[in-house]
Short mmCIF file of C-alpha atoms in Angstrom, two decimals:
data_model
loop_
_atom_site.label_atom_id
_atom_site.label_comp_id
_atom_site.label_asym_id
_atom_site.label_seq_id
_atom_site.Cartn_x
_atom_site.Cartn_y
_atom_site.Cartn_z
CA MET A 1 -0.04 0.05 0.09
CA THR A 2 1.53 3.31 -0.95
CA LYS A 3 1.74 6.19 1.51
CA PRO A 4 -0.77 8.98 1.11
CA SER A 5 0.73 12.04 -0.66
CA ALA A 6 0.95 15.62 1.14
CA GLU A 7 -1.93 16.99 -0.83
CA THR A 8 -4.26 13.95 0.25
CA ALA A 9 -7.46 15.67 1.89
CA PHE A 10 -8.81 12.07 3.28
CA SER A 11 -8.10 8.58 3.03
CA PHE A 12 -9.65 5.88 5.03
CA SER A 13 -6.17 4.13 5.81
CA ALA A 14 -5.44 7.35 7.28
CA PHE A 15 -8.36 7.56 9.02
CA PHE A 16 -8.42 4.19 10.60
CA LYS A 17 -4.74 5.05 11.59
CA ILE A 18 -5.51 8.27 13.22
CA ILE A 19 -8.44 7.05 15.41
CA ARG A 20 -6.51 4.21 16.45
CA SER A 21 -8.86 1.53 15.34
CA ASP A 22 -7.20 -1.43 17.26
CA ASN A 23 -7.55 0.45 20.57
CA LEU A 24 -11.24 1.36 19.89
CA LEU A 25 -11.70 -2.33 19.16
CA MET A 26 -10.28 -3.28 22.51
CA MET A 27 -12.31 -0.62 24.19
CA ALA A 28 -15.84 -1.88 22.52
CA PHE A 29 -14.68 -5.58 23.44
CA ALA A 30 -14.17 -4.53 27.04
CA GLN A 31 -17.67 -2.87 27.23
CA LEU A 32 -19.38 -5.79 25.67
CA MET A 33 -17.83 -8.23 27.93
CA THR A 34 -18.38 -6.02 31.04
CA ALA A 35 -22.29 -5.85 29.93
CA TYR A 36 -22.58 -9.61 29.01
CA PHE A 37 -20.51 -11.15 31.89
CA LEU A 38 -20.64 -8.83 34.77
CA VAL A 39 -24.11 -6.95 34.08
CA GLU A 40 -25.81 -9.79 32.48
CA GLU A 41 -29.32 -8.36 32.55
CA THR A 42 -31.11 -4.88 33.02
CA LYS A 43 -32.87 -4.05 36.15
CA SER A 44 -36.24 -5.21 34.49
CA GLY A 45 -34.64 -8.60 33.89
CA ILE A 46 -34.01 -8.27 30.16
CA PRO A 47 -30.75 -9.73 28.97
CA VAL A 48 -28.45 -6.70 28.52
CA PHE A 49 -27.40 -7.88 25.06
CA SER A 50 -31.21 -7.54 23.86
CA ASP A 51 -31.17 -3.84 24.82
CA TYR A 52 -30.22 -1.60 22.02
CA LYS A 53 -29.25 1.29 24.31
CA LEU A 54 -26.08 -0.93 25.15
CA TYR A 55 -24.89 -0.64 21.67
CA LEU A 56 -25.75 3.22 21.51
CA LEU A 57 -23.47 3.43 24.79
CA ILE A 58 -20.58 1.39 23.28
CA PHE A 59 -20.78 3.48 19.96
CA SER A 60 -20.87 6.78 21.42
CA THR A 61 -17.93 5.93 23.88
CA ILE A 62 -15.75 4.63 21.14
CA THR A 63 -16.59 7.97 19.06
CA ILE A 64 -15.72 10.35 21.68
CA ALA A 65 -12.48 8.13 21.99
CA ALA A 66 -11.94 8.57 18.30
CA SER A 67 -12.53 12.17 18.47
CA GLY A 68 -9.88 12.27 21.54
CA TYR A 69 -7.10 10.43 19.34
CA ILE A 70 -7.59 12.90 16.49
CA ILE A 71 -7.33 16.23 18.49
CA ASN A 72 -4.19 14.48 20.17
CA ASP A 73 -2.43 13.97 17.01
CA TYR A 74 -3.51 17.28 15.67
CA TYR A 75 -2.19 19.27 18.60
CA ASP A 76 1.08 16.63 18.85
CA VAL A 77 2.00 17.06 15.00
CA LYS A 78 5.51 18.84 15.71
CA ILE A 79 6.19 16.48 18.56
CA ASP A 80 5.37 13.27 16.53
CA TYR A 81 7.52 14.29 13.56
CA ILE A 82 10.47 13.85 16.06
CA ASN A 83 9.31 11.08 18.02
CA LYS A 84 7.68 8.91 15.20
CA PRO A 85 7.87 10.65 11.70
CA ASP A 86 6.84 7.68 9.92
CA GLU A 87 3.50 7.89 11.58
CA VAL A 88 2.44 11.27 11.15
CA ILE A 89 -1.07 11.62 9.74
CA VAL A 90 -2.09 15.35 10.25
CA GLY A 91 -0.58 17.49 7.25
CA LYS A 92 0.27 14.33 5.22
CA GLY A 93 -2.37 11.70 5.26
CA MET A 94 -5.13 14.01 6.12
CA ARG A 95 -5.38 17.92 5.86
CA ARG A 96 -5.30 19.71 9.02
CA ARG A 97 -8.68 21.34 8.32
CA VAL A 98 -10.26 17.89 7.82
CA VAL A 99 -8.78 16.54 11.02
CA MET A 100 -10.68 19.26 12.73
CA PHE A 101 -13.94 18.85 10.90
CA LEU A 102 -13.85 15.06 11.92
CA HIS A 103 -12.85 15.91 15.53
CA SER A 104 -16.05 18.18 15.80
CA ILE A 105 -18.28 15.77 13.94
CA LEU A 106 -17.36 12.47 16.01
CA ASN A 107 -17.74 14.66 19.18
CA PHE A 108 -21.19 15.91 18.12
CA VAL A 109 -22.24 12.22 17.11
CA GLY A 110 -20.82 10.64 20.37
CA ILE A 111 -22.56 13.31 22.72
CA GLY A 112 -25.77 12.96 20.74
CA LEU A 113 -25.77 9.16 21.00
CA ALA A 114 -25.15 9.18 24.63
CA CYS A 115 -27.89 11.57 25.38
CA LEU A 116 -30.33 9.16 23.48
CA VAL A 117 -29.06 6.52 25.93
CA ASN A 118 -29.52 8.79 29.03
CA LEU A 119 -29.05 12.37 29.79
CA LYS A 120 -26.67 11.63 32.56
CA VAL A 121 -24.63 9.51 30.30
CA GLY A 122 -24.73 12.49 27.62
CA ALA A 123 -23.49 14.88 30.47
CA ILE A 124 -20.66 12.33 31.44
CA HIS A 125 -19.45 12.20 27.72
CA PHE A 126 -19.58 15.81 27.46
CA ILE A 127 -17.15 16.16 30.23
CA ALA A 128 -15.34 13.27 28.79
CA ALA A 129 -14.67 14.97 25.33
CA PHE A 130 -13.75 18.04 27.10
CA ILE A 131 -11.09 16.56 29.36
CA LEU A 132 -9.72 14.68 25.86
CA TRP A 133 -9.56 18.12 24.12
CA LEU A 134 -8.05 19.70 27.46
CA TYR A 135 -5.53 17.00 27.66
CA SER A 136 -4.49 17.32 24.02
CA ASN A 137 -4.27 21.10 24.28
CA ASN A 138 -2.54 21.47 27.74
CA LEU A 139 -2.64 18.54 30.23
CA LYS A 140 -0.41 15.94 28.54
CA ARG A 141 2.33 18.66 28.77
CA LEU A 142 2.25 18.82 32.54
CA PRO A 143 3.65 16.30 34.90
CA PHE A 144 1.38 13.50 35.74
CA VAL A 145 -1.78 15.36 35.32
CA GLY A 146 -2.19 14.41 31.73
CA ASN A 147 -1.62 10.52 32.30
CA LEU A 148 -3.97 10.87 35.43
CA ALA A 149 -6.82 12.10 33.11
CA VAL A 150 -6.09 9.47 30.23
CA GLY A 151 -6.28 6.77 32.99
CA LEU A 152 -9.58 7.93 34.62
CA LEU A 153 -11.24 8.47 31.20
CA THR A 154 -9.96 4.36 30.37
CA GLY A 155 -11.48 3.28 33.69
CA LEU A 156 -14.73 5.47 33.11
CA SER A 157 -15.49 3.56 29.83
CA ILE A 158 -15.80 0.28 31.96
CA TRP A 159 -17.56 1.97 34.91
CA ILE A 160 -20.28 3.72 32.91
CA ILE A 161 -21.70 0.34 31.77
CA GLY A 162 -22.24 -0.55 35.61
CA PHE A 163 -23.53 2.87 36.12
CA TYR A 164 -25.96 2.97 33.44
CA TYR A 165 -27.51 -0.47 34.33
CA GLN A 166 -27.18 -0.13 38.22
CA GLN A 167 -25.93 -3.81 38.12
CA SER A 168 -22.86 -5.37 39.69
CA GLN A 169 -21.38 -2.08 40.33
CA LEU A 170 -18.63 -3.24 43.07
CA LEU A 171 -17.39 -6.11 40.22
CA VAL A 172 -17.31 -3.45 37.50
CA LEU A 173 -15.55 -1.11 39.73
CA THR A 174 -12.98 -3.82 40.10
CA TYR A 175 -12.35 -3.82 36.51
CA ALA A 176 -12.33 -0.33 36.18
CA ILE A 177 -9.66 0.33 38.70
CA PHE A 178 -7.60 -2.30 36.78
CA ALA A 179 -8.08 -0.53 33.76
CA PHE A 180 -7.20 2.74 35.29
CA PHE A 181 -3.89 1.47 36.56
CA ILE A 182 -2.86 -0.34 33.58
CA ASN A 183 -3.39 2.62 31.26
CA LEU A 184 -1.80 5.05 33.96
CA ILE A 185 1.21 3.14 33.97
CA ARG A 186 1.25 2.59 30.15
CA GLU A 187 0.95 6.52 29.61
CA ILE A 188 3.93 6.98 31.89
CA ILE A 189 5.63 4.56 29.74
CA LYS A 190 4.79 6.31 26.59
CA ASP A 191 6.11 9.64 27.95
CA ILE A 192 9.71 7.79 28.78
CA GLU A 193 9.36 6.59 25.26
CA ASP A 194 8.81 10.00 23.76
CA ARG A 195 10.86 12.17 26.08
CA GLU A 196 13.28 13.46 23.20
CA GLY A 197 10.29 15.03 21.25
CA ASP A 198 8.60 16.05 24.65
CA ARG A 199 11.61 18.01 25.59
CA LYS A 200 12.40 19.73 22.53
CA HIS A 201 8.65 21.09 22.52
CA GLY A 202 8.85 22.20 26.15
CA CYS A 203 6.53 19.56 27.61
CA LYS A 204 6.95 18.87 31.26
CA THR A 205 6.21 15.30 31.67
CA LEU A 206 7.54 13.18 34.54
CA PRO A 207 10.76 11.90 32.89
CA ILE A 208 11.60 15.21 31.87
CA VAL A 209 10.90 16.82 35.14
CA LEU A 210 12.01 14.04 37.56
CA GLY A 211 14.36 12.20 35.31
CA PHE A 212 14.33 8.79 34.06
CA ARG A 213 15.06 6.73 37.31
CA LYS A 214 12.56 8.69 39.36
CA THR A 215 10.02 8.29 36.91
CA LYS A 216 10.42 4.39 37.12
CA ASN A 217 10.18 4.69 40.72
CA ILE A 218 6.98 6.46 40.54
CA ILE A 219 5.58 3.33 38.19
CA PHE A 220 6.69 0.95 40.99
CA ILE A 221 4.77 2.84 43.67
CA LEU A 222 1.85 2.96 41.25
CA ALA A 223 1.94 -0.85 40.75
CA GLY A 224 1.90 -1.25 44.60
CA ILE A 225 -1.27 1.10 44.86
CA PHE A 226 -2.76 -1.09 41.99
CA VAL A 227 -2.21 -4.22 43.80
CA CYS A 228 -3.53 -3.06 47.10
CA SER A 229 -6.80 -1.78 45.38
CA ILE A 230 -7.53 -4.62 43.39
CA LEU A 231 -7.13 -6.77 46.66
CA THR A 232 -9.10 -4.58 48.80
CA VAL A 233 -12.17 -4.88 46.17
CA ALA A 234 -11.71 -8.26 45.52
CA PHE A 235 -11.71 -9.34 49.39
CA LYS A 236 -15.14 -7.01 49.45
CA ILE A 237 -16.62 -9.04 46.54
CA ASN A 238 -15.21 -12.47 48.46
CA ASP A 239 -15.35 -14.26 45.18
CA THR A 240 -12.81 -17.42 44.91
CA LEU A 241 -12.48 -17.40 41.22
CA LEU A 242 -11.81 -13.80 41.26
CA TYR A 243 -8.85 -14.45 43.73
CA ILE A 244 -7.31 -17.04 41.38
CA TYR A 245 -7.64 -15.16 38.06
CA PHE A 246 -6.34 -11.74 39.71
CA GLY A 247 -3.49 -13.96 41.11
CA ALA A 248 -2.52 -15.45 37.61
CA ILE A 249 -2.71 -11.86 36.14
CA GLY A 250 -0.64 -10.97 39.05
CA VAL A 251 2.09 -13.10 38.04
CA LEU A 252 2.00 -11.47 34.45
CA PHE A 253 2.14 -8.11 35.99
CA LEU A 254 5.21 -9.04 38.07
CA PHE A 255 6.97 -10.18 34.91
CA PHE A 256 5.61 -6.56 33.24
CA MET A 257 7.27 -4.84 36.30
CA TYR A 258 10.57 -6.99 36.10
CA LYS A 259 10.84 -5.72 32.34
CA ILE A 260 10.22 -2.27 33.49
CA TYR A 261 13.15 -2.38 36.02
CA TYR A 262 15.69 -3.54 33.42
CA ALA A 263 14.39 -1.10 30.52
CA ASP A 264 16.73 1.58 29.39
CA ARG A 265 16.19 1.83 25.78
CA LYS A 266 13.36 3.46 23.54
CA LYS A 267 12.70 0.02 22.08
CA HIS A 268 12.15 -1.49 25.33
CA PHE A 269 9.52 1.09 26.33
CA THR A 270 7.91 0.47 22.96
CA GLN A 271 7.83 -3.31 23.87
CA LEU A 272 6.41 -2.46 27.36
CA SER A 273 3.78 -0.20 25.89
CA LYS A 274 2.49 -3.18 23.78
CA MET A 275 2.83 -5.54 26.92
CA SER A 276 0.51 -3.42 28.73
CA LYS A 277 -2.15 -4.11 25.97
CA VAL A 278 -1.72 -7.66 26.57
CA LEU A 279 -2.10 -7.16 30.28
CA MET A 280 -5.26 -5.37 29.61
CA LEU A 281 -6.94 -7.97 27.28
CA THR A 282 -5.80 -10.74 29.72
CA GLY A 283 -7.88 -8.73 32.62
CA VAL A 284 -10.72 -8.15 30.30
CA LEU A 285 -10.87 -12.02 29.21
CA SER A 286 -10.89 -12.84 32.84
CA MET A 287 -14.49 -11.65 32.91
CA ALA A 288 -15.74 -14.73 31.14
CA PHE A 289 -14.72 -16.83 34.08
CA LEU A 290 -16.72 -15.25 36.63
#
Protein backbone atom coordinates (compact mmCIF):
# COMPACT_ATOMS: atom_id res chain seq x y z
CA MET A 1 0.00 0.00 0.00
CA THR A 2 1.41 3.36 -0.98
CA LYS A 3 1.65 6.18 1.53
CA PRO A 4 -0.80 9.02 1.04
CA SER A 5 0.74 12.10 -0.50
CA ALA A 6 1.09 15.46 1.24
CA GLU A 7 -1.85 16.80 -0.81
CA THR A 8 -4.27 14.07 0.32
CA ALA A 9 -7.35 15.62 1.93
CA PHE A 10 -8.69 12.34 3.28
CA SER A 11 -8.03 8.61 3.03
CA PHE A 12 -9.65 5.74 4.90
CA SER A 13 -6.29 4.17 5.74
CA ALA A 14 -5.18 7.45 7.34
CA PHE A 15 -8.53 7.79 9.14
CA PHE A 16 -8.39 4.31 10.70
CA LYS A 17 -4.81 4.93 11.70
CA ILE A 18 -5.43 8.31 13.33
CA ILE A 19 -8.41 7.04 15.38
CA ARG A 20 -6.33 4.06 16.62
CA SER A 21 -8.90 1.52 15.43
CA ASP A 22 -7.18 -1.33 17.31
CA ASN A 23 -7.52 0.56 20.61
CA LEU A 24 -11.17 1.36 19.86
CA LEU A 25 -11.90 -2.31 19.16
CA MET A 26 -10.29 -3.21 22.49
CA MET A 27 -12.45 -0.62 24.26
CA ALA A 28 -15.66 -1.85 22.60
CA PHE A 29 -14.72 -5.46 23.40
CA ALA A 30 -14.09 -4.57 27.06
CA GLN A 31 -17.50 -2.89 27.30
CA LEU A 32 -19.25 -5.84 25.65
CA MET A 33 -17.54 -8.25 28.04
CA THR A 34 -18.49 -6.06 31.00
CA ALA A 35 -22.12 -5.99 29.91
CA TYR A 36 -22.42 -9.69 29.09
CA PHE A 37 -20.47 -11.27 31.95
CA LEU A 38 -20.72 -8.73 34.79
CA VAL A 39 -24.02 -6.91 34.27
CA GLU A 40 -25.82 -9.76 32.45
CA GLU A 41 -29.31 -8.21 32.52
CA THR A 42 -31.13 -4.92 32.94
CA LYS A 43 -32.95 -4.02 36.18
CA SER A 44 -36.18 -5.14 34.51
CA GLY A 45 -34.70 -8.61 33.90
CA ILE A 46 -34.09 -8.30 30.14
CA PRO A 47 -30.79 -9.80 28.89
CA VAL A 48 -28.44 -6.88 28.44
CA PHE A 49 -27.50 -7.92 24.89
CA SER A 50 -31.17 -7.45 23.93
CA ASP A 51 -31.09 -3.79 24.94
CA TYR A 52 -30.32 -1.58 21.94
CA LYS A 53 -29.15 1.20 24.24
CA LEU A 54 -26.10 -0.90 25.14
CA TYR A 55 -24.88 -0.61 21.56
CA LEU A 56 -25.64 3.12 21.48
CA LEU A 57 -23.60 3.47 24.68
CA ILE A 58 -20.66 1.52 23.28
CA PHE A 59 -20.69 3.31 19.93
CA SER A 60 -20.91 6.72 21.62
CA THR A 61 -17.97 5.84 23.86
CA ILE A 62 -15.66 4.78 21.04
CA THR A 63 -16.76 7.78 18.96
CA ILE A 64 -15.70 10.17 21.73
CA ALA A 65 -12.44 8.22 22.13
CA ALA A 66 -11.80 8.42 18.36
CA SER A 67 -12.31 12.18 18.50
CA GLY A 68 -9.83 12.32 21.37
CA TYR A 69 -7.17 10.47 19.37
CA ILE A 70 -7.71 12.82 16.43
CA ILE A 71 -7.31 16.04 18.44
CA ASN A 72 -4.28 14.57 20.22
CA ASP A 73 -2.52 13.99 16.89
CA TYR A 74 -3.54 17.47 15.73
CA TYR A 75 -1.83 19.19 18.66
CA ASP A 76 1.12 16.78 18.76
CA VAL A 77 2.12 16.91 15.09
CA LYS A 78 5.45 18.72 15.72
CA ILE A 79 6.36 16.35 18.54
CA ASP A 80 5.41 13.33 16.44
CA TYR A 81 7.73 14.47 13.63
CA ILE A 82 10.57 13.88 16.13
CA ASN A 83 9.33 10.81 18.01
CA LYS A 84 7.65 8.88 15.17
CA PRO A 85 8.01 10.72 11.82
CA ASP A 86 6.81 7.74 9.75
CA GLU A 87 3.49 7.65 11.60
CA VAL A 88 2.46 11.31 11.22
CA ILE A 89 -1.01 11.68 9.65
CA VAL A 90 -1.94 15.33 10.19
CA GLY A 91 -0.72 17.40 7.24
CA LYS A 92 0.41 14.29 5.34
CA GLY A 93 -2.33 11.68 5.15
CA MET A 94 -5.05 14.16 6.05
CA ARG A 95 -5.35 17.93 5.84
CA ARG A 96 -5.45 19.85 9.10
CA ARG A 97 -8.89 21.38 8.49
CA VAL A 98 -10.27 17.92 7.69
CA VAL A 99 -8.84 16.62 10.95
CA MET A 100 -10.56 19.40 12.93
CA PHE A 101 -13.83 18.82 11.06
CA LEU A 102 -13.76 15.11 11.91
CA HIS A 103 -12.97 15.90 15.55
CA SER A 104 -16.03 18.17 15.80
CA ILE A 105 -18.36 15.76 13.98
CA LEU A 106 -17.32 12.74 16.06
CA ASN A 107 -17.80 14.69 19.30
CA PHE A 108 -21.26 15.84 18.16
CA VAL A 109 -22.29 12.31 17.19
CA GLY A 110 -20.83 10.72 20.34
CA ILE A 111 -22.51 13.15 22.74
CA GLY A 112 -25.78 13.00 20.78
CA LEU A 113 -25.91 9.20 20.92
CA ALA A 114 -25.06 9.25 24.62
CA CYS A 115 -27.98 11.62 25.27
CA LEU A 116 -30.29 9.14 23.51
CA VAL A 117 -29.15 6.53 26.03
CA ASN A 118 -29.60 8.74 29.09
CA LEU A 119 -29.11 12.45 29.82
CA LYS A 120 -26.71 11.64 32.68
CA VAL A 121 -24.66 9.47 30.30
CA GLY A 122 -24.74 12.33 27.81
CA ALA A 123 -23.39 14.72 30.45
CA ILE A 124 -20.60 12.27 31.31
CA HIS A 125 -19.65 11.96 27.65
CA PHE A 126 -19.65 15.74 27.25
CA ILE A 127 -17.25 16.06 30.20
CA ALA A 128 -15.08 13.24 28.80
CA ALA A 129 -14.90 14.97 25.40
CA PHE A 130 -13.90 18.25 27.06
CA ILE A 131 -11.20 16.54 29.16
CA LEU A 132 -9.80 14.83 26.04
CA TRP A 133 -9.56 18.21 24.30
CA LEU A 134 -8.00 19.80 27.40
CA TYR A 135 -5.56 16.89 27.67
CA SER A 136 -4.36 17.31 24.09
CA ASN A 137 -4.19 21.10 24.31
CA ASN A 138 -2.59 21.42 27.74
CA LEU A 139 -2.72 18.64 30.32
CA LYS A 140 -0.43 16.17 28.55
CA ARG A 141 2.40 18.70 28.76
CA LEU A 142 2.15 18.76 32.56
CA PRO A 143 3.73 16.19 34.87
CA PHE A 144 1.37 13.34 35.81
CA VAL A 145 -1.87 15.34 35.35
CA GLY A 146 -2.29 14.24 31.72
CA ASN A 147 -1.44 10.62 32.57
CA LEU A 148 -4.04 10.68 35.34
CA ALA A 149 -6.71 12.10 33.01
CA VAL A 150 -6.24 9.35 30.41
CA GLY A 151 -6.20 6.64 33.08
CA LEU A 152 -9.44 7.94 34.60
CA LEU A 153 -11.19 8.13 31.23
CA THR A 154 -10.13 4.57 30.41
CA GLY A 155 -11.52 3.32 33.72
CA LEU A 156 -14.66 5.37 33.05
CA SER A 157 -15.32 3.44 29.83
CA ILE A 158 -15.72 0.28 31.94
CA TRP A 159 -17.46 1.86 34.92
CA ILE A 160 -20.14 3.60 32.85
CA ILE A 161 -21.67 0.22 31.88
CA GLY A 162 -22.33 -0.62 35.52
CA PHE A 163 -23.43 2.96 36.22
CA TYR A 164 -26.06 2.95 33.48
CA TYR A 165 -27.51 -0.46 34.29
CA GLN A 166 -27.08 -0.14 38.09
CA GLN A 167 -25.98 -3.78 38.25
CA SER A 168 -22.89 -5.52 39.72
CA GLN A 169 -21.39 -2.09 40.36
CA LEU A 170 -18.68 -3.27 42.78
CA LEU A 171 -17.50 -5.97 40.39
CA VAL A 172 -17.52 -3.52 37.48
CA LEU A 173 -15.59 -1.05 39.67
CA THR A 174 -12.88 -3.69 40.20
CA TYR A 175 -12.26 -3.92 36.47
CA ALA A 176 -12.50 -0.15 36.09
CA ILE A 177 -9.72 0.21 38.69
CA PHE A 178 -7.71 -2.43 36.82
CA ALA A 179 -8.11 -0.51 33.54
CA PHE A 180 -7.29 2.80 35.24
CA PHE A 181 -3.98 1.65 36.70
CA ILE A 182 -2.79 -0.34 33.67
CA ASN A 183 -3.41 2.63 31.38
CA LEU A 184 -1.95 5.13 33.87
CA ILE A 185 1.27 3.11 33.94
CA ARG A 186 1.17 2.75 30.14
CA GLU A 187 0.85 6.51 29.67
CA ILE A 188 3.90 7.12 31.85
CA ILE A 189 5.83 4.49 29.88
CA LYS A 190 4.86 6.30 26.66
CA ASP A 191 6.16 9.55 28.17
CA ILE A 192 9.52 7.87 28.79
CA GLU A 193 9.48 6.54 25.23
CA ASP A 194 8.67 9.98 23.76
CA ARG A 195 10.79 12.14 26.03
CA GLU A 196 13.11 13.34 23.24
CA GLY A 197 10.38 15.08 21.25
CA ASP A 198 8.55 16.23 24.40
CA ARG A 199 11.68 17.90 25.74
CA LYS A 200 12.32 19.81 22.50
CA HIS A 201 8.80 21.21 22.53
CA GLY A 202 8.71 22.32 26.15
CA CYS A 203 6.58 19.54 27.66
CA LYS A 204 6.95 18.97 31.40
CA THR A 205 6.19 15.27 31.61
CA LEU A 206 7.40 13.15 34.51
CA PRO A 207 10.56 11.83 32.77
CA ILE A 208 11.59 15.40 31.90
CA VAL A 209 10.80 16.91 35.32
CA LEU A 210 11.95 14.04 37.57
CA GLY A 211 14.34 12.16 35.32
CA PHE A 212 14.39 8.62 34.00
CA ARG A 213 15.11 6.70 37.24
CA LYS A 214 12.70 8.59 39.49
CA THR A 215 9.92 8.16 36.94
CA LYS A 216 10.45 4.40 37.03
CA ASN A 217 10.18 4.60 40.84
CA ILE A 218 6.81 6.36 40.41
CA ILE A 219 5.68 3.43 38.26
CA PHE A 220 6.67 0.96 40.99
CA ILE A 221 4.73 2.98 43.61
CA LEU A 222 1.67 3.02 41.34
CA ALA A 223 2.04 -0.73 40.84
CA GLY A 224 1.95 -1.22 44.62
CA ILE A 225 -1.17 0.96 44.98
CA PHE A 226 -2.74 -0.95 42.06
CA VAL A 227 -2.22 -4.33 43.74
CA CYS A 228 -3.57 -3.06 47.09
CA SER A 229 -6.64 -1.49 45.44
CA ILE A 230 -7.52 -4.62 43.48
CA LEU A 231 -7.06 -6.85 46.54
CA THR A 232 -9.23 -4.55 48.69
CA VAL A 233 -12.15 -4.62 46.25
CA ALA A 234 -11.67 -8.36 45.59
CA PHE A 235 -11.92 -9.09 49.33
CA LYS A 236 -15.16 -7.09 49.52
CA ILE A 237 -16.61 -9.12 46.65
CA ASN A 238 -15.26 -12.32 48.26
CA ASP A 239 -15.25 -14.44 45.10
CA THR A 240 -12.75 -17.33 45.09
CA LEU A 241 -12.50 -17.39 41.31
CA LEU A 242 -11.73 -13.67 41.29
CA TYR A 243 -8.76 -14.30 43.61
CA ILE A 244 -7.46 -17.02 41.32
CA TYR A 245 -7.79 -14.97 38.12
CA PHE A 246 -6.25 -11.85 39.57
CA GLY A 247 -3.53 -14.02 41.08
CA ALA A 248 -2.71 -15.38 37.61
CA ILE A 249 -2.78 -11.88 36.14
CA GLY A 250 -0.55 -10.81 39.05
CA VAL A 251 2.15 -13.20 37.87
CA LEU A 252 2.08 -11.60 34.42
CA PHE A 253 2.07 -8.17 36.04
CA LEU A 254 5.18 -9.03 38.09
CA PHE A 255 6.96 -10.04 34.87
CA PHE A 256 5.83 -6.73 33.38
CA MET A 257 7.34 -4.82 36.32
CA TYR A 258 10.55 -6.88 36.04
CA LYS A 259 10.86 -5.77 32.40
CA ILE A 260 10.30 -2.14 33.43
CA TYR A 261 13.07 -2.39 36.03
CA TYR A 262 15.65 -3.38 33.41
CA ALA A 263 14.32 -1.24 30.54
CA ASP A 264 16.68 1.57 29.51
CA ARG A 265 16.20 2.06 25.75
CA LYS A 266 13.41 3.47 23.61
CA LYS A 267 12.69 0.10 22.00
CA HIS A 268 12.29 -1.48 25.47
CA PHE A 269 9.57 1.01 26.38
CA THR A 270 7.87 0.51 23.01
CA GLN A 271 7.70 -3.21 23.82
CA LEU A 272 6.41 -2.47 27.34
CA SER A 273 3.66 -0.25 25.92
CA LYS A 274 2.52 -3.17 23.76
CA MET A 275 2.80 -5.57 26.69
CA SER A 276 0.49 -3.35 28.75
CA LYS A 277 -2.18 -3.93 26.08
CA VAL A 278 -1.74 -7.68 26.54
CA LEU A 279 -2.22 -7.21 30.29
CA MET A 280 -5.39 -5.25 29.66
CA LEU A 281 -6.74 -7.91 27.28
CA THR A 282 -5.90 -10.65 29.80
CA GLY A 283 -7.83 -8.80 32.48
CA VAL A 284 -10.85 -8.30 30.22
CA LEU A 285 -10.90 -11.97 29.20
CA SER A 286 -10.97 -13.01 32.86
CA MET A 287 -14.54 -11.62 33.03
CA ALA A 288 -15.68 -14.70 31.10
CA PHE A 289 -14.80 -16.97 34.02
CA LEU A 290 -16.72 -15.14 36.75
